[in-house]
Amino acid sequence: MPDIRGSIHGQWSSRFVFILAAVGSAVGLGNIWKFPYITGENGGGAFVVVYLICIALIGVPIMMAEILIGRRGRQSPINTMHALVADEKAHPAWRWLGWLGVLTGFLILSYYSVIAGWALAYVFRAGAGLFAGANAESVSTLFGALLDSPESMLAWHTIFMVMTMAVVARGVRSGLERAVTILMPALFALLVVLVLYALYAGDFARGAAFLFNPDFDKVFQHCELLESGVESCRFSGEPLLIALGHAFFTLSLGMGAIMVYGSYMPGNASIARATLTIVAADTAAALLAGLAIFPIVFANGLEPAAGPGLIFQTLPIAFGAMPGGQVFGTLFFVLLVFAAWTSAISLIEPAVAWLVENRGMARVPAALAVGAPAWVLGVGSVLSFNLWSGESFQFFGKTWFDLVDYLTANILLPLGGLLIALFAGWVMSRAASRGELRMGDGVGYRTWRFLVRYVSPWLVVIVFLNAIGLL
Ligand code: PHE
């Protein structure tokens, strides 16, 4: 079936490049920074099992849905939704889906850039040899010094945001293609080196058990000691929501990033095969990061639930002790920055593509128009770790950073993903989705349609209801 539209922004030069770009979007801070720390905070194995189930039953079908919608519309998510609403004669309210995604991406970018700034700061700390002979105490002091300095966090946040705007301003294709081809495999190789180090020097058995032995009671039972001395336990669905939200976050789903990359995908490439490759790479990166970090955590008596600073307080110990650690450490943080960079680009691209299409803007002012306000919002996240960390600056018991993270990852992305699944499964005609997936009418297509119509949306709804206590 021929394409029904073409993209004014150009196309990836091959399907392989689409996969690279999508892996670049998916693999980022979510895998290496966030996955280990939320796994640590949520008790390990059982959380990982729920996360993997969400990836398989929700992530895979919704990624296929998002790519197919993008490729069919061939425009920014906002205009793609307009076009498909017209094609399918759907209710005009569906057009808001594109806007929801743009808003979500903008909010995520605001704090993503702050954390990427930490990684940037660590490139120079590693390079200066500051990790040599590090122990639990010295790494925590070093990290604390960064958090306590709003000026330096602001400076790194600014540098990262400028880097992101610079690439998007030139067009995602130039540069990105070649860089991803070399740097992504390098990041994987370095993760493997770290896992080997953890195997040799860390408490690997305990780390792996923490990651893979599911103890469902530990994760889902929340017990309190009452005044009477009796322990009262109840089921808590919160970790379910966090695992679900993270499945969306780590795969870049639910806000149009994968949709906009799909709109640049060559018409003849297989969406199902690309999806499986992207998901496999993303999951591998997260599990490798977990396997590298937790053995070091346990061998050094660190706290798995240390929170957002976890990787910055564990990996430097490893780099400080391993032969060639200064080089490996520097390289690792360079690659982490790069992984974050390719993700940030995809966070901003849906909005920039829309400004170019609808406002006739050139890419440079369009990138500025989105990046500058995201930078301003990011200042709130910078201050969340120092001047605004106190209770008087908290909303619902959360700092600004926690709030934006919670709202985007646990509410807006799953909501966007739910609507994408409903649109692809219920609103789009069979002919349209089958034509775009190009996998005939066999088991593959039917399984996808069943999952996207009945399984993924219900699971998202059930987890939502559960988390707000209605189920
Ligand atoms: N998937 C990216 C990561 O894991 C983050 C991201 C989320 C990127 C949503 C784009 C859209 O770091």
Coordinates of C-alpha atoms and ligand atoms in Angstrom, one line a residue:
M1 CA 0.0 0.0 0.0
P2 CA 1.5 3.4 -0.9
D3 CA 1.9 6.1 1.6
I4 CA -1.1 8.4 1.7
R5 CA 1.0 11.4 2.8
G6 CA 4.6 12.6 2.9
S7 CA 6.5 14.4 5.6
I8 CA 7.7 18.0 5.0
H9 CA 10.5 17.4 7.5
G10 CA 12.1 14.6 5.4
Q11 CA 12.4 10.9 6.2
W12 CA 15.0 8.7 7.9
S13 CA 17.4 7.4 5.3
S14 CA 16.6 3.8 6.1
R15 CA 14.5 1.7 8.5
F16 CA 17.7 1.0 10.4
V17 CA 18.1 4.7 11.1
F18 CA 14.5 4.9 12.4
I19 CA 15.3 2.1 14.8
L20 CA 18.5 3.8 15.9
A21 CA 16.7 7.1 16.5
A22 CA 13.9 5.4 18.4
V23 CA 16.4 3.5 20.5
G24 CA 18.2 6.8 21.1
S25 CA 14.9 8.3 22.3
A26 CA 14.0 5.3 24.5
V27 CA 17.4 4.6 26.0
G28 CA 18.3 7.5 28.3
L29 CA 18.2 8.6 31.9
G30 CA 15.1 6.5 32.3
N31 CA 17.1 3.3 32.0
I32 CA 20.3 4.2 33.7
W33 CA 19.3 6.8 36.3
K34 CA 15.7 6.3 37.0
F35 CA 15.1 2.5 36.7
P36 CA 17.7 1.6 39.3
Y37 CA 16.6 4.2 41.8
I38 CA 12.9 3.5 41.6
T39 CA 13.6 -0.2 41.7
G40 CA 15.6 0.5 44.9
E41 CA 12.8 2.6 46.3
N42 CA 10.2 0.0 45.6
G43 CA 11.8 -3.0 47.0
G44 CA 13.3 -4.7 43.9
G45 CA 12.3 -8.0 42.3
A46 CA 8.5 -7.8 42.5
F47 CA 8.6 -4.3 41.1
V48 CA 10.8 -5.4 38.2
V49 CA 8.3 -8.2 37.4
V50 CA 5.4 -5.8 37.2
Y51 CA 7.5 -3.4 35.1
L52 CA 8.4 -6.2 32.7
I53 CA 4.7 -7.3 32.4
C54 CA 3.8 -3.6 31.7
I55 CA 6.5 -3.5 29.0
A56 CA 5.2 -6.6 27.3
L57 CA 1.4 -6.2 27.5
I58 CA 1.2 -2.4 27.4
G59 CA 4.5 -1.0 26.0
V60 CA 4.8 -3.2 22.9
P61 CA 1.2 -2.8 21.6
I62 CA 1.1 0.9 22.4
M63 CA 4.5 1.5 20.7
M64 CA 3.2 -0.2 17.6
A65 CA 0.0 2.0 17.8
E66 CA 2.1 5.2 18.2
I67 CA 4.4 4.4 15.3
L68 CA 1.5 3.5 13.0
I69 CA -0.4 6.6 13.9
G70 CA 2.7 8.8 13.2
R71 CA 3.5 7.1 10.0
R72 CA 0.0 7.4 8.7
G73 CA -0.2 11.1 9.6
R74 CA 3.3 12.0 8.6
Q75 CA 3.2 15.3 10.5
S76 CA 3.8 16.6 14.1
P77 CA 1.5 14.7 16.5
I78 CA -0.9 17.6 16.7
N79 CA -1.4 17.8 12.9
T80 CA -1.3 14.0 12.6
M81 CA -4.2 13.8 15.0
H82 CA -6.1 16.4 13.0
A83 CA -5.5 14.5 9.8
L84 CA -6.5 11.1 11.2
V85 CA -9.6 12.5 12.9
A86 CA -10.6 13.7 9.4
D87 CA -9.7 10.4 7.7
E88 CA -11.7 8.4 10.3
K89 CA -14.4 11.0 10.7
A90 CA -13.8 10.7 14.4
H91 CA -14.9 13.1 17.2
P92 CA -13.0 16.3 17.0
A93 CA -12.1 16.0 20.7
W94 CA -9.4 13.5 19.7
R95 CA -7.4 16.3 18.4
W96 CA -6.5 17.3 21.9
L97 CA -4.4 14.2 22.2
G98 CA -1.6 15.8 20.2
W99 CA -1.7 18.8 22.5
L100 CA -1.6 16.7 25.6
G101 CA 1.6 15.0 24.3
V102 CA 3.3 18.3 23.5
L103 CA 2.5 19.6 27.0
T104 CA 3.8 16.4 28.6
G105 CA 7.0 16.4 26.6
F106 CA 7.6 20.0 27.6
L107 CA 7.1 19.3 31.3
I108 CA 9.4 16.2 31.2
L109 CA 12.1 18.1 29.3
S110 CA 12.2 20.8 32.0
Y111 CA 13.5 18.4 34.7
Y112 CA 15.2 15.9 32.3
S113 CA 17.6 18.6 31.4
V114 CA 18.5 19.2 35.1
I115 CA 19.3 15.5 35.7
A116 CA 21.3 15.4 32.5
G117 CA 23.1 18.4 33.9
W118 CA 24.2 16.2 36.8
A119 CA 25.6 13.7 34.3
L120 CA 27.5 16.5 32.5
A121 CA 29.0 17.7 35.8
Y122 CA 30.1 14.1 36.5
V123 CA 32.0 13.9 33.2
F124 CA 34.3 16.6 34.5
R125 CA 34.5 15.1 38.0
A126 CA 35.4 11.7 36.5
G127 CA 37.9 13.3 34.1
A128 CA 39.6 15.2 37.0
G129 CA 40.2 12.0 38.8
L130 CA 38.0 12.9 41.7
F131 CA 36.7 9.3 42.1
A132 CA 40.1 7.8 42.8
G133 CA 39.9 5.7 46.0
A134 CA 36.3 6.9 46.6
N135 CA 34.2 5.3 49.3
A136 CA 30.6 5.6 50.3
E137 CA 31.2 8.7 52.3
S138 CA 33.3 10.6 49.9
V139 CA 30.9 10.0 46.9
S140 CA 28.0 11.2 49.0
T141 CA 29.9 14.3 50.0
L142 CA 30.8 14.9 46.4
F143 CA 27.2 14.5 45.2
G144 CA 25.9 16.7 48.1
A145 CA 28.2 19.5 47.0
L146 CA 26.6 19.5 43.6
L147 CA 23.0 19.5 45.0
D148 CA 23.9 22.3 47.4
S149 CA 25.0 24.6 44.6
P150 CA 22.1 25.9 42.7
E151 CA 24.5 28.0 40.6
S152 CA 26.4 25.0 39.2
M153 CA 23.3 22.9 38.7
L154 CA 21.8 25.9 36.9
A155 CA 24.9 26.2 34.7
W156 CA 24.9 22.5 33.7
H157 CA 21.1 22.6 33.1
T158 CA 21.6 25.6 30.8
I159 CA 24.4 23.9 28.9
F160 CA 22.4 20.8 28.4
M161 CA 19.3 22.7 27.2
V162 CA 21.4 24.7 24.7
M163 CA 22.8 21.4 23.4
T164 CA 19.3 20.0 22.9
M165 CA 18.0 23.2 21.2
A166 CA 21.1 23.2 19.0
V167 CA 20.5 19.8 17.5
V168 CA 16.8 20.3 17.1
A169 CA 17.4 23.6 15.4
R170 CA 19.4 21.9 12.7
G171 CA 16.9 19.2 12.1
V172 CA 16.9 15.9 13.9
R173 CA 18.3 14.0 11.0
S174 CA 21.6 15.7 10.4
G175 CA 24.2 14.5 12.9
L176 CA 21.9 12.3 14.9
E177 CA 22.0 9.4 12.5
R178 CA 25.8 9.0 12.5
A179 CA 26.3 9.8 16.1
V180 CA 23.7 7.3 17.3
T181 CA 25.3 4.5 15.2
I182 CA 28.5 4.7 17.1
L183 CA 27.7 6.0 20.5
M184 CA 24.7 3.7 21.4
P185 CA 26.7 0.5 20.9
A186 CA 29.5 2.1 22.9
L187 CA 27.1 2.8 25.8
F188 CA 26.0 -0.8 25.8
A189 CA 29.6 -2.0 25.8
L190 CA 30.4 0.1 28.7
L191 CA 27.4 -1.1 30.6
V192 CA 28.7 -4.7 30.1
V193 CA 32.1 -3.7 31.4
L194 CA 30.4 -2.3 34.5
V195 CA 28.4 -5.5 35.0
L196 CA 31.6 -7.5 34.7
Y197 CA 33.2 -5.3 37.3
A198 CA 30.2 -5.7 39.6
L199 CA 30.5 -9.5 39.1
Y200 CA 34.1 -9.4 40.1
A201 CA 34.1 -6.7 42.9
G202 CA 30.5 -6.3 44.0
D203 CA 28.1 -8.4 45.9
F204 CA 26.7 -9.8 42.7
A205 CA 24.6 -12.6 44.2
R206 CA 22.8 -10.2 46.5
G207 CA 22.4 -7.5 43.8
A208 CA 21.0 -10.0 41.3
A209 CA 18.7 -11.5 44.0
F210 CA 17.4 -8.0 44.8
L211 CA 16.7 -7.4 41.2
F212 CA 15.2 -10.7 40.2
N213 CA 13.8 -12.5 43.3
P214 CA 10.2 -11.2 43.5
D215 CA 9.0 -10.7 47.1
F216 CA 5.5 -9.4 46.4
D217 CA 4.6 -8.9 50.0
K218 CA 7.6 -6.7 50.6
V219 CA 6.6 -4.5 47.7
F220 CA 2.9 -4.3 48.0
Q221 CA 2.2 -4.7 51.7
H222 CA 2.6 -1.5 53.6
C223 CA 2.8 -2.2 57.3
E224 CA 2.6 0.3 60.1
L225 CA 3.1 -0.3 63.8
L226 CA 0.0 1.1 65.5
E227 CA 0.1 2.8 68.9
S228 CA -1.4 -0.3 70.4
G229 CA 1.7 -2.2 69.3
V230 CA -0.2 -4.1 66.7
E231 CA 1.2 -4.2 63.2
S232 CA -1.4 -3.2 60.5
C233 CA -0.7 -4.1 56.9
R234 CA -2.6 -3.1 53.8
F235 CA -2.1 -3.5 50.1
S236 CA -0.7 -0.5 48.4
G237 CA -1.0 -0.1 44.6
E238 CA 1.4 2.8 44.4
P239 CA 4.3 0.6 43.1
L240 CA 2.1 -0.7 40.4
L241 CA 1.4 2.8 39.2
I242 CA 5.1 3.7 39.3
A243 CA 6.0 0.6 37.3
L244 CA 3.3 1.3 34.8
G245 CA 4.4 4.9 34.5
H246 CA 8.0 3.9 34.1
A247 CA 7.1 1.5 31.3
F248 CA 5.8 4.5 29.3
F249 CA 8.6 6.8 30.4
T250 CA 11.4 4.4 29.5
L251 CA 9.9 3.6 26.1
S252 CA 9.2 7.3 25.3
L253 CA 5.5 6.4 24.9
G254 CA 2.4 8.4 25.5
M255 CA 3.5 11.9 24.4
G256 CA 4.2 11.8 20.7
A257 CA 8.0 11.3 20.7
I258 CA 7.8 7.9 19.1
M259 CA 4.9 9.2 17.0
V260 CA 6.9 12.0 15.5
Y261 CA 9.8 9.7 14.8
G262 CA 7.3 7.2 13.2
S263 CA 6.2 10.0 10.9
Y264 CA 9.7 10.1 9.4
M265 CA 9.8 6.3 9.0
P266 CA 10.1 4.9 5.5
G267 CA 6.8 3.4 4.4
N268 CA 8.1 -0.1 3.7
A269 CA 9.6 -0.8 7.1
S270 CA 8.0 -3.3 9.5
I271 CA 6.5 -1.6 12.5
A272 CA 6.3 -4.8 14.5
R273 CA 9.9 -5.8 14.0
A274 CA 11.1 -2.3 14.7
T275 CA 9.1 -2.2 17.9
L276 CA 10.5 -5.5 19.2
T277 CA 14.1 -4.3 18.5
I278 CA 13.5 -1.0 20.3
V279 CA 11.9 -2.6 23.3
A280 CA 14.5 -5.3 23.6
A281 CA 17.4 -2.8 23.5
D282 CA 15.7 -0.5 26.0
T283 CA 14.9 -3.3 28.5
A284 CA 18.4 -4.7 28.1
A285 CA 19.9 -1.3 28.9
A286 CA 17.8 -1.0 32.1
L287 CA 18.6 -4.5 33.3
L288 CA 22.3 -4.1 32.7
A289 CA 22.3 -0.8 34.6
G290 CA 20.5 -2.6 37.5
L291 CA 23.0 -5.4 37.4
A292 CA 25.9 -3.0 37.4
I293 CA 24.6 -0.9 40.3
F294 CA 23.0 -3.1 42.9
P295 CA 26.0 -5.4 43.5
I296 CA 28.0 -2.2 44.2
V297 CA 25.3 -0.9 46.5
F298 CA 25.3 -4.0 48.6
A299 CA 29.1 -4.5 48.6
N300 CA 29.5 -1.0 50.0
G301 CA 26.7 -1.0 52.5
L302 CA 24.8 1.7 50.6
E303 CA 21.1 2.2 50.7
P304 CA 19.2 0.8 47.6
A305 CA 16.4 3.4 48.4
A306 CA 18.8 6.3 48.2
G307 CA 16.6 8.1 45.6
P308 CA 17.6 10.1 42.6
G309 CA 21.2 10.3 43.6
L310 CA 21.6 6.5 43.5
I311 CA 23.8 6.1 40.4
F312 CA 25.9 9.2 41.2
Q313 CA 26.6 7.7 44.6
T314 CA 27.4 4.2 43.5
L315 CA 29.2 4.1 40.2
P316 CA 31.9 6.5 41.2
I317 CA 33.0 4.0 43.9
A318 CA 33.4 1.4 41.1
F319 CA 35.3 3.8 38.9
G320 CA 37.5 4.9 41.8
A321 CA 38.6 1.3 42.4
M322 CA 38.8 -0.3 38.9
P323 CA 41.9 -0.2 36.8
G324 CA 41.5 2.5 34.1
G325 CA 38.6 3.9 36.2
Q326 CA 39.4 7.4 35.3
V327 CA 39.0 6.8 31.6
F328 CA 36.1 4.4 31.9
G329 CA 34.3 6.8 34.3
T330 CA 34.7 9.8 32.0
L331 CA 33.6 7.8 29.0
F332 CA 30.6 6.4 30.9
F333 CA 29.3 9.8 31.9
V334 CA 30.0 11.1 28.3
L335 CA 27.9 8.3 27.0
L336 CA 25.2 8.9 29.6
V337 CA 25.0 12.5 28.6
F338 CA 24.8 11.4 25.0
A339 CA 21.9 9.0 25.8
A340 CA 20.1 11.7 27.6
W341 CA 20.7 14.1 24.7
T342 CA 19.1 11.8 22.1
S343 CA 16.1 11.4 24.4
A344 CA 15.8 15.1 25.1
I345 CA 15.8 15.8 21.4
S346 CA 12.7 13.6 21.0
L347 CA 11.0 15.3 23.9
I348 CA 11.1 18.6 22.1
E349 CA 10.7 17.5 18.5
P350 CA 6.9 17.2 18.5
A351 CA 6.4 20.8 19.6
V352 CA 9.1 22.1 17.2
A353 CA 7.7 20.2 14.3
W354 CA 4.3 21.7 15.0
L355 CA 5.7 25.3 15.1
V356 CA 7.4 24.7 11.8
E357 CA 4.3 23.3 10.2
N358 CA 1.7 25.7 11.6
R359 CA 3.5 28.9 12.4
G360 CA 5.8 28.7 9.4
M361 CA 8.7 29.2 11.8
A362 CA 12.3 28.3 10.9
R363 CA 13.7 25.5 13.1
V364 CA 16.0 27.8 15.0
P365 CA 13.4 30.1 16.5
A366 CA 11.1 27.1 16.9
A367 CA 13.7 25.3 19.0
L368 CA 14.2 28.4 21.1
A369 CA 10.5 29.0 21.6
V370 CA 10.1 25.6 23.2
G371 CA 13.5 25.2 24.9
A372 CA 13.6 28.6 26.6
P373 CA 10.3 28.2 28.6
A374 CA 11.3 24.6 29.4
W375 CA 14.5 25.9 30.8
V376 CA 12.7 28.4 33.0
L377 CA 10.4 25.7 34.3
G378 CA 13.6 23.6 35.0
V379 CA 14.8 26.2 37.4
G380 CA 12.1 24.9 39.8
S381 CA 13.7 21.5 39.6
V382 CA 17.1 22.9 40.2
L383 CA 15.9 24.6 43.4
S384 CA 14.0 21.5 44.5
F385 CA 17.3 20.0 45.6
N386 CA 18.5 23.0 47.7
L387 CA 16.7 26.3 48.3
W388 CA 13.2 24.9 47.7
S389 CA 13.7 21.5 49.3
G390 CA 12.0 22.6 52.5
E391 CA 8.4 21.9 53.4
S392 CA 7.2 25.4 52.8
F393 CA 8.0 24.9 49.1
Q394 CA 6.3 21.5 48.8
F395 CA 3.0 20.8 47.2
F396 CA 1.2 17.6 48.4
G397 CA 4.3 16.7 50.3
K398 CA 6.4 16.8 47.1
T399 CA 9.1 19.1 45.8
W400 CA 8.5 20.8 42.5
F401 CA 10.8 18.2 40.8
D402 CA 9.0 15.3 42.5
L403 CA 5.7 16.8 41.5
V404 CA 6.5 17.3 37.8
D405 CA 8.1 13.8 37.7
Y406 CA 5.0 12.2 39.3
L407 CA 2.5 14.1 37.2
T408 CA 4.2 13.4 33.9
A409 CA 5.5 9.8 34.4
N410 CA 2.6 8.4 36.5
I411 CA -0.4 10.3 35.2
L412 CA 0.1 12.2 31.9
L413 CA 2.1 9.5 30.0
P414 CA -0.2 6.6 30.9
L415 CA -3.2 8.8 30.1
G416 CA -1.7 9.7 26.7
G417 CA -0.9 6.0 26.1
L418 CA -4.4 4.9 27.0
L419 CA -5.9 7.4 24.5
I420 CA -3.4 6.3 21.8
A421 CA -4.4 2.7 22.4
L422 CA -8.1 3.5 22.2
F423 CA -7.7 5.6 19.1
A424 CA -5.7 3.0 17.2
G425 CA -7.8 0.1 18.5
W426 CA -11.3 1.5 18.5
V427 CA -11.4 4.6 16.4
M428 CA -9.2 3.8 13.4
S429 CA -10.7 1.3 11.0
R430 CA -9.3 -2.1 10.7
A431 CA -8.3 -1.3 7.1
A432 CA -6.3 1.7 8.2
S433 CA -4.3 0.0 11.0
R434 CA -3.8 -3.2 9.0
G435 CA -2.7 -1.3 6.0
E436 CA -0.2 0.7 8.0
L437 CA 1.2 -2.3 10.0
R438 CA 1.7 -4.2 6.8
M439 CA 1.6 -7.6 8.5
G440 CA -1.5 -9.1 6.8
D441 CA -4.4 -10.4 8.8
G442 CA -2.6 -13.2 10.6
V443 CA -2.0 -14.0 14.2
G444 CA 0.4 -11.1 14.6
Y445 CA -2.1 -8.5 13.6
R446 CA -4.9 -10.1 15.5
T447 CA -2.9 -10.3 18.7
W448 CA -1.9 -6.7 18.4
R449 CA -5.5 -5.6 17.9
F450 CA -6.7 -7.7 20.8
L451 CA -4.0 -6.3 23.1
V452 CA -4.5 -2.7 22.0
R453 CA -8.3 -2.9 22.3
Y454 CA -8.9 -4.9 25.4
V455 CA -5.7 -5.6 27.3
S456 CA -3.6 -2.5 27.4
P457 CA -6.4 0.1 28.0
W458 CA -8.0 -2.0 30.8
L459 CA -4.7 -2.6 32.5
V460 CA -3.9 1.1 32.6
V461 CA -7.4 1.9 33.9
I462 CA -7.2 -0.7 36.6
V463 CA -3.8 0.5 37.8
F464 CA -5.1 4.1 37.9
L465 CA -8.2 3.2 39.8
N466 CA -6.2 1.1 42.2
A467 CA -3.7 3.9 42.8
I468 CA -6.4 6.4 43.7
G469 CA -7.9 3.8 46.0
L470 CA -11.1 3.1 44.0
L471 CA -10.3 -0.6 43.4
Ligands
PHE1 N1 12.7 7.3 27.2 C1 13.5 8.3 27.8 C2 14.4 7.8 28.9 O1 14.3 6.6 29.2 C3 12.7 9.5 28.3 C4 11.7 10.0 27.4 C5 10.4 10.0 27.8 C6 12.0 10.5 26.1 C7 9.3 10.4 27.0 C8 11.0 10.9 25.3 C9 9.7 10.8 25.7 O2 15.2 8.4 29.4

